[in-house]
């Protein structure tokens, strides 16, 4: 009986190894989608356009919700529209294309100059947002200012749903922050 078990285990192992070898040699079809290579340039452009449309729709819904929560009047509408326009992100060049290769080809001092230039552009956009926020804040009532103060930190910021502490939650996160 003991010999039978050994032979059975050996036979099952051989079948398993053979099955694994056959499974590895099977041709794998490239997956269509994010990491697959079967997506054409046109399909990629369509996916990008769809994402942009969804993003624009979410932003419009968020703006309508904020407008309703603040109870914006007709006199406050121009300042509110300017605030929303200043909060829109700037269009970025596609970093996957030649931009990275171009930056990699530059010497280190010129690369740093480019980074400083981009940082200055970001700072100027933030200053424009601040000016628009100050203009809006000036036309709001005290009650509206309270609502805006509670909402402004979340409005227009990146990573709104991630807690802001990069995964440091619970007791460990509290200990790390203190």
C-alpha angles and dihedrals in degrees: 000000000000091000091051091055092049092050091047092051091048092049093048091048091051091050091048093050091047091049091050091050092051092047091053094053094051111112113253118220113223109253117240114230140046100349099022124101095217095084112104125218090255092052090049091051090049091050091049092049090049091052091049091050092050091047091050090049092051091048091050091050091049092049091049090050092049091046089053094046092049092043091223114206127214090259091053095046098090092052091046092050090050089050091052092046092050091050095058113106119248118250111262124212113247103269092196093066127064095315095085093043091048092050092046090054093055122091116254097258093053091045089054090048089054091051091050090050091052090047090052089052090051090049092051090050090051090050089052089051090050092051091050091047091050090050091050092044090053093059097043126099118239091258091051090048090056092052092047091048090055093047104035096079092059097037113093096356124125123245094021095166099047102080095245094251099089097243099317099135134151127014094330091053092048090050092050093050096050 
